[in-house]
Short mmCIF file of C-alpha atoms in Angstrom, two decimals:
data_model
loop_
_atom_site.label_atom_id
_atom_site.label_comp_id
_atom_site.label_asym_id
_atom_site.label_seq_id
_atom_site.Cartn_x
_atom_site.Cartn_y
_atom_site.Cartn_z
CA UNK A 98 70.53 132.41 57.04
CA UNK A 99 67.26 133.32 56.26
CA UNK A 100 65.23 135.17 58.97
CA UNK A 101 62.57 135.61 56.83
CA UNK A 102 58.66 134.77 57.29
CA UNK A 103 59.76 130.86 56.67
CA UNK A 104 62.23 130.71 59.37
CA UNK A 105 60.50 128.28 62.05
CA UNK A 106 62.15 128.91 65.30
CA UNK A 107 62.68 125.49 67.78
CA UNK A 108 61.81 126.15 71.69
CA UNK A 109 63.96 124.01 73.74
CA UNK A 110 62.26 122.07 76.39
CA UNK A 111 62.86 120.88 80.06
CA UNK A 112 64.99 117.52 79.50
CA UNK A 113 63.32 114.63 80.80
CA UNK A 114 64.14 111.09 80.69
CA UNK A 115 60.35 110.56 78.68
CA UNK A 116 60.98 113.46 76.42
CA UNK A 117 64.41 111.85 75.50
CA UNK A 118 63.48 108.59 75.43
CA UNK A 119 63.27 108.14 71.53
CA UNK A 120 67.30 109.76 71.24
CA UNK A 121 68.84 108.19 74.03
CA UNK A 122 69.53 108.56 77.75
CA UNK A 123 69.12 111.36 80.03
CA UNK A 124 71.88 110.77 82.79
CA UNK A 125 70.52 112.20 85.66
CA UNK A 126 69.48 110.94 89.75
CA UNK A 127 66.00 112.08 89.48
CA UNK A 128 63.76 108.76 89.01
CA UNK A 129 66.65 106.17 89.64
CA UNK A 130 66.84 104.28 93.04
CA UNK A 131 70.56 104.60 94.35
CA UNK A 132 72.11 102.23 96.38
CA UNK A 133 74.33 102.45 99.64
CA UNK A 134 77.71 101.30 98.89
CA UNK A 135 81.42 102.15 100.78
CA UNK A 136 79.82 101.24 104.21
CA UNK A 137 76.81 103.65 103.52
CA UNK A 138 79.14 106.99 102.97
CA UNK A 139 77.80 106.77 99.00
CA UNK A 140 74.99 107.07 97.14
CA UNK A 141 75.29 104.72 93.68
CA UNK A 142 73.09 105.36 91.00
CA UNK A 143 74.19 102.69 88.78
CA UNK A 144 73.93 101.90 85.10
CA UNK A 145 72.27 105.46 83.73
CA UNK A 146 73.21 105.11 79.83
CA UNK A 147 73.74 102.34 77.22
CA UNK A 148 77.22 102.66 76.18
CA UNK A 149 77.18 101.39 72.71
CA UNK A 150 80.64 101.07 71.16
CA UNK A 151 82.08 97.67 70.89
CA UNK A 152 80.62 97.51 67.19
CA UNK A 153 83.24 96.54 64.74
CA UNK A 154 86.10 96.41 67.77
CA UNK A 155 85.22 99.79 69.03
CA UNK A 156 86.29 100.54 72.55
CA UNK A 157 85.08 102.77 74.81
CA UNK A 158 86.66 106.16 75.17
CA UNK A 159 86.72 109.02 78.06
CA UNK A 160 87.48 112.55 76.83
CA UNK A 161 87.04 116.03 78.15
CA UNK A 162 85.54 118.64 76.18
CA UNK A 163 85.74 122.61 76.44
CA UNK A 164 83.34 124.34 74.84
CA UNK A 165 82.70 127.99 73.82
CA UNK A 166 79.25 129.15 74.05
CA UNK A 167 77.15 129.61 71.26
CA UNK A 168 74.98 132.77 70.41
CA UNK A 169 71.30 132.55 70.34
CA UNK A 170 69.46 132.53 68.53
CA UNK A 171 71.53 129.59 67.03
CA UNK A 172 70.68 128.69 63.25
CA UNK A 173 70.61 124.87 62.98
CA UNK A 174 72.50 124.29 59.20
CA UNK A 175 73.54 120.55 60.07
CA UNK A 176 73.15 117.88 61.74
CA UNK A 177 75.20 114.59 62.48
CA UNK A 178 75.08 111.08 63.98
CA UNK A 179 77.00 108.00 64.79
CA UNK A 180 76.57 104.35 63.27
CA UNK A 181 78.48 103.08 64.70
CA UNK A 182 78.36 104.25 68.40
CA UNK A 183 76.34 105.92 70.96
CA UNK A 184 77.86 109.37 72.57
CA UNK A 185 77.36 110.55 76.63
CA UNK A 186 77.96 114.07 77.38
CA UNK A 187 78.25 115.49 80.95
CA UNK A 188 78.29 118.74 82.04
CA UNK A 189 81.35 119.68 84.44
CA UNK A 190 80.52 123.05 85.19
CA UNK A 191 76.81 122.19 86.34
CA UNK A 192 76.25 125.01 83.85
CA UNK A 193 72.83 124.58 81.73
CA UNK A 194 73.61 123.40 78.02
CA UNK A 195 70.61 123.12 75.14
CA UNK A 196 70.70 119.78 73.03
CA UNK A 197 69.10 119.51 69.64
CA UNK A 198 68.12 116.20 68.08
CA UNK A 199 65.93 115.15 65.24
CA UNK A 200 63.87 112.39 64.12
CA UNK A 201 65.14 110.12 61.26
CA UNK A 202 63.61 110.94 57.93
CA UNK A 203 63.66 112.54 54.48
CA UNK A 204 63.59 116.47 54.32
CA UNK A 205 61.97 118.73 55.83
CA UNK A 206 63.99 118.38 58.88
CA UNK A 207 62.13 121.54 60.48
CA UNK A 208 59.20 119.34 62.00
CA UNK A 209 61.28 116.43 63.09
CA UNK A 210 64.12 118.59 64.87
CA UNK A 211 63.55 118.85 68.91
CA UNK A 212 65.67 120.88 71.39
CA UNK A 213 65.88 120.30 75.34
CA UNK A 214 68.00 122.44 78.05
CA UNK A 215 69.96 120.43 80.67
CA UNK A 216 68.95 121.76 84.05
CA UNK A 217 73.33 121.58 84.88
CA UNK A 218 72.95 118.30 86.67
CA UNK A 219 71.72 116.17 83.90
CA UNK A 220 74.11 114.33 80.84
CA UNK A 221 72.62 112.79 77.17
CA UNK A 222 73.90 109.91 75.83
CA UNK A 223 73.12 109.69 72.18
CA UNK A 224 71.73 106.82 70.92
CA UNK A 225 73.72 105.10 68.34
CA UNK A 226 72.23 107.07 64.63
CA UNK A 227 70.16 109.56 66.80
CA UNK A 228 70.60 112.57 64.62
CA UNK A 229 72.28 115.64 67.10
CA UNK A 230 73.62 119.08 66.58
CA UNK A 231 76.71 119.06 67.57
CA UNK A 232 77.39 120.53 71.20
CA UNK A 233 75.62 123.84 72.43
CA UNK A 234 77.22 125.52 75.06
CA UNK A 235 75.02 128.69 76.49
CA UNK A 236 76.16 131.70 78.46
CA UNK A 237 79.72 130.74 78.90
CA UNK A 238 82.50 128.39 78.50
CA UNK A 239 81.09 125.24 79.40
CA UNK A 240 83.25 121.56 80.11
CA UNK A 241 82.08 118.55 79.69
CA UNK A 242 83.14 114.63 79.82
CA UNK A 243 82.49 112.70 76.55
CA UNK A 244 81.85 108.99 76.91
CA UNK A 245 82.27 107.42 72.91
CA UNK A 246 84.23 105.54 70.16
CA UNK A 247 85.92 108.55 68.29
CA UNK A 248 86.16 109.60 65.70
CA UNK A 249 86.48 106.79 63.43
CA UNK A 250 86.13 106.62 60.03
CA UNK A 251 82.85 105.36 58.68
CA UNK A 252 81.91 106.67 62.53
CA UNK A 253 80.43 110.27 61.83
CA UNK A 254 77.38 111.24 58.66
CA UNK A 255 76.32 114.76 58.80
CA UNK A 256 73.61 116.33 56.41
CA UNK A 257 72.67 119.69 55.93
CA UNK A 258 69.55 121.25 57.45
CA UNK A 259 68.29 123.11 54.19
CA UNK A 260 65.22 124.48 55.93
CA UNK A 261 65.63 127.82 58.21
CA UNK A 262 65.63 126.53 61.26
CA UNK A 263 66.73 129.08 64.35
CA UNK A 264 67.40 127.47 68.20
CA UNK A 265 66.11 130.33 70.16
CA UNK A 266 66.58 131.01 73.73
CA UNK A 267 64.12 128.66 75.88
CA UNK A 268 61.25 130.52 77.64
CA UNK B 44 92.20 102.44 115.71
CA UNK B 45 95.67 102.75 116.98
CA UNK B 46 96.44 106.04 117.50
CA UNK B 47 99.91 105.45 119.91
CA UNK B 48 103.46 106.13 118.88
CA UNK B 49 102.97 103.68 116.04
CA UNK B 50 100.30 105.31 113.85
CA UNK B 51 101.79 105.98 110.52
CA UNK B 52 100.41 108.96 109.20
CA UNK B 53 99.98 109.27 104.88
CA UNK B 54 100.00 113.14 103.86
CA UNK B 55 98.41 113.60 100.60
CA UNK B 56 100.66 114.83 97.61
CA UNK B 57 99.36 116.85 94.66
CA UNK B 58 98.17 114.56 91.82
CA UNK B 59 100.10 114.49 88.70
CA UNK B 60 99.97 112.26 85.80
CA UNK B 61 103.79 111.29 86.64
CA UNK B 62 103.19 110.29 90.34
CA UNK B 63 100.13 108.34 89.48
CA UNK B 64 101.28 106.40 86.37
CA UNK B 65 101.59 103.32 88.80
CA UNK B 66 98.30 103.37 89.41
CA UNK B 67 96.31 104.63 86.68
CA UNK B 68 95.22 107.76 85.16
CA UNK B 69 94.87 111.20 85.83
CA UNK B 70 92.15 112.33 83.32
CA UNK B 71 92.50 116.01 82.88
CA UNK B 72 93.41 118.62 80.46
CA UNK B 73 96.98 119.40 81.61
CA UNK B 74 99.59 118.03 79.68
CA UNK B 75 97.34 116.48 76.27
CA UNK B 76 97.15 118.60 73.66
CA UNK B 77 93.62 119.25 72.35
CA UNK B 78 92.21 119.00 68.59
CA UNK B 79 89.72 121.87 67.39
CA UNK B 80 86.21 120.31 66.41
CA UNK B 81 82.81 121.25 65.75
CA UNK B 82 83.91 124.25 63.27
CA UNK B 83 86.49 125.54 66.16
CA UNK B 84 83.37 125.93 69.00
CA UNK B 85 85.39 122.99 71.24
CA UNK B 86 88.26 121.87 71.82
CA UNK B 87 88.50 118.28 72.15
CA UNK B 88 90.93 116.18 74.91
CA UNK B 89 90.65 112.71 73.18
CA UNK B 90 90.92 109.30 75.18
CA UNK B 91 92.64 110.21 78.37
CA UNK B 92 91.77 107.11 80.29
CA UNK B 93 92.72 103.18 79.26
CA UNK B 94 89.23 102.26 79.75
CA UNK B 95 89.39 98.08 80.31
CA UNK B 96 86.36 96.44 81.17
CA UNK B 97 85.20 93.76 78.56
CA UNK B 98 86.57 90.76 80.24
CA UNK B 99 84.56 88.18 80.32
CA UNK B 100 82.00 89.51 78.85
CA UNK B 101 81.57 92.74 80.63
CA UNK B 102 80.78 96.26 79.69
CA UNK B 103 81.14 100.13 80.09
CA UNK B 104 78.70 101.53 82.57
CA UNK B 105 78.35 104.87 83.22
CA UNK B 106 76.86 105.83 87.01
CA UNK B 107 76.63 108.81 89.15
CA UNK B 108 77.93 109.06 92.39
CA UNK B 109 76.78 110.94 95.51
CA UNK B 110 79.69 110.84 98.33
CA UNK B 111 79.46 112.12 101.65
CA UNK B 112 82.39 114.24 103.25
CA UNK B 113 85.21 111.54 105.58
CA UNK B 114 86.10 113.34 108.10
CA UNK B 115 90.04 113.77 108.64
CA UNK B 116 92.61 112.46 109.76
CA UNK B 117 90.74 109.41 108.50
CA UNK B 118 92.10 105.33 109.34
CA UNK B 119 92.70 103.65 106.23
CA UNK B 120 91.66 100.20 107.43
CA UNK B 121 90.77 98.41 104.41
CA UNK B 122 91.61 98.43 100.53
CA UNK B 123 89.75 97.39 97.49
CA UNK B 124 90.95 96.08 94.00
CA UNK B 125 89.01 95.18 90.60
CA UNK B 126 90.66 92.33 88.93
CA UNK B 127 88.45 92.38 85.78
CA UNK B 128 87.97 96.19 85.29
CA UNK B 129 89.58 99.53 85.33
CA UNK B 130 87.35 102.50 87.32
CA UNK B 131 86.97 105.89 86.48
CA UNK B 132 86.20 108.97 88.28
CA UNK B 133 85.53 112.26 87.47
CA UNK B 134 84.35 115.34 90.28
CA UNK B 135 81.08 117.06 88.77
CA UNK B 136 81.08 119.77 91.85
CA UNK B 137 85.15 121.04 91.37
CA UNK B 138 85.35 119.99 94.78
CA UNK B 139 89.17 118.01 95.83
CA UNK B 140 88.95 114.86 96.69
CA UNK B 141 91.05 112.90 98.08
CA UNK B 142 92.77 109.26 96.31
CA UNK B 143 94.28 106.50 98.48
CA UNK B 144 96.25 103.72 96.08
CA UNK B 145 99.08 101.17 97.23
CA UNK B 146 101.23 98.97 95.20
CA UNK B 147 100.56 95.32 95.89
CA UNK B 148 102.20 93.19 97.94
CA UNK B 149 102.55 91.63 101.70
CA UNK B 150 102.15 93.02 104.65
CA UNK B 151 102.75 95.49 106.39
CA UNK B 152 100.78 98.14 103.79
CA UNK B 153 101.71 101.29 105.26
CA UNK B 154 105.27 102.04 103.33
CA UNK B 155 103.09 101.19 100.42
CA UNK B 156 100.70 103.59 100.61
CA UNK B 157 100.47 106.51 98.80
CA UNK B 158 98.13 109.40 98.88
CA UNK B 159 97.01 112.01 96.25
CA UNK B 160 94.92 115.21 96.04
CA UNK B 161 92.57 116.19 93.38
CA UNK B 162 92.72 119.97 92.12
CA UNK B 163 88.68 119.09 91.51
CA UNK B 164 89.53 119.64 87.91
CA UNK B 165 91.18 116.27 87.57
CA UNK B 166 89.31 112.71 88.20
CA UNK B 167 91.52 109.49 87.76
CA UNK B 168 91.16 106.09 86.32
CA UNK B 169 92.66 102.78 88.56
CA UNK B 170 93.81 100.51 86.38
CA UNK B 171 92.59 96.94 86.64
CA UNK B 172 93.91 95.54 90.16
CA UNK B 173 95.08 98.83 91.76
CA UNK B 174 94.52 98.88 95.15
CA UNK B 175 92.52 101.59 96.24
CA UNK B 176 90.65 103.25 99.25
CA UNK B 177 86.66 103.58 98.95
CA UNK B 178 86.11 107.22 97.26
CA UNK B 179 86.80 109.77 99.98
CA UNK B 180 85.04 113.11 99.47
CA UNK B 181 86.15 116.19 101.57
CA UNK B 182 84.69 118.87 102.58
CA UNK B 183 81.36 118.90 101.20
CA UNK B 184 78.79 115.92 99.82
CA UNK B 185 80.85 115.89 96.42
CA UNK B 186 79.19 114.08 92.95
CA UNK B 187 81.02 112.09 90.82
CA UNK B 188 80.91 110.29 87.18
CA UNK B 189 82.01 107.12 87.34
CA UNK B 190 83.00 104.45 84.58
CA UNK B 191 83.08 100.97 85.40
CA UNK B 192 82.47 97.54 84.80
CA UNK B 193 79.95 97.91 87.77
CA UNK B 194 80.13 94.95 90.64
CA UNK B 195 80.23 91.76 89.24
CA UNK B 196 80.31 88.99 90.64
CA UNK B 197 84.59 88.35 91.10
CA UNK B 198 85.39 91.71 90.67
CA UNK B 199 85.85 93.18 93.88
CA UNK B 200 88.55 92.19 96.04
CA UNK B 201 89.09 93.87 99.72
CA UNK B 202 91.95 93.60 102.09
CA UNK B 203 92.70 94.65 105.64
CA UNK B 204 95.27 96.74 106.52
CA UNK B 205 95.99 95.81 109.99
CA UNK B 206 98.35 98.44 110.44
CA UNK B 207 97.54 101.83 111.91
CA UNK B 208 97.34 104.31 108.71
CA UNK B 209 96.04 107.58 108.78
CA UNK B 210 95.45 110.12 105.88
CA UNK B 211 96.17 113.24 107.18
CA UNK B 212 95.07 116.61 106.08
CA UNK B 213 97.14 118.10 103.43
CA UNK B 214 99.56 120.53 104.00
#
């Protein structure tokens, strides 16, 4: 990696449904009315992500992730998406977790790539072709459920991040 | 509720894929073996749930839930089955939580009944027309991911059960 005077370093940001909006979903309470159901001993806050997976006879799948957590700062080398699917990731450990995404476009990536940090109690759900880093644990092992198509083939592009790029720690 | 010499009382059993095949499934790690992604930073437990929710149209939704604690020994008075859609739920605090499911079939319910406990590390997924109890947190106000086909018109059946169940504490 180069850590020399080029290397642009990426602050994550609070993640916020606005922020998020042009990648995806944030899946989160905060801003969505819930509704009473089971006789008023719940609290339903219904509908929080387009799942996007039928394409091509997808079907939706529900996996659980374990994750080791990643050093920071964290050069960003690559980058991947999904044409054919959207992706929801939820943390099960209520643990904090950074997500980096990037705009669509050709190279440089370093202006177009943004990075958030999940207060613990919030998911993403990738929109389908949102360019992502794959997952960033922080601080320690972190679980999470996954909400996609697979791994298909035709299902995952990745490109290289040519520019140095560092994720640094948020604050 | 009938709490004379004929209450029937339901003690809750550890959940294990096995037990609950009837029903549905356990999603957890136990028992699946995981494949290594993202350049060996996760490990990946692929499609532990048979999620089945497109008939008639219909689709994945993903939604948070926000239960309150039932209070124990609690009457199990009425049961609830989706005939288009299997349901998911997973516990984002690690709390237990309790799962009430019966096989279907005529009166009287009670020899029918079967109760399981969560190790909070484990969520389940009722296959399309299990009957099940309303989610019953313990405890402690418990959150939970669900995946669903939300409530559609036609997709929500509930029956009485007339006779006088209890779940009991475990143990």
């Amino acid at each position: 990696m180069n850590r020399g005077v080029d290397t642009i370093v990426v602050q994550a940001t609070a993640l916020t449904a606005a922020a998020f909006e042009p990648f995806g979903d944030v899946i989160e309470t905060t801003g969505h009315r819930p509704r009473p159901i089971n006789e008023g001993t719940c609290l339903r806050y219904d509908d929080l992500a387009q799942v996007d997976v039928l394409e091509h006879g997808g079907r939706p799948l529900i996996s659980l992730f374990e994750a080791a957590p990643r050093p920071l700062p964290l050069p960003i080398r690559s980058l991947e998406r999904h044409p054919l699917s959207s992706q929801a990731f939820y943390p099960l450990d209520g643990r904090p977790f950074l997500i980096v995404v990037a705009e669509d476009g050709p190279p440089p990536w370093a202006g177009r790539i943004r990075a958030f940090l999940s207060s613990g109690a919030q998911g993403v759900n990738y929109r389908r072709n949102t360019w992502h880093h794959p997952l960033i644990a922080i601080g320690a092992a972190s679980r999470f459920l996954v909400v996609d198509r697979g791994d298909a083939d035709g299902n995952c592009e990745q490109t290289s991040v040519d520019d140095a790029v560092v994720l640094a720690t948020t604050g």
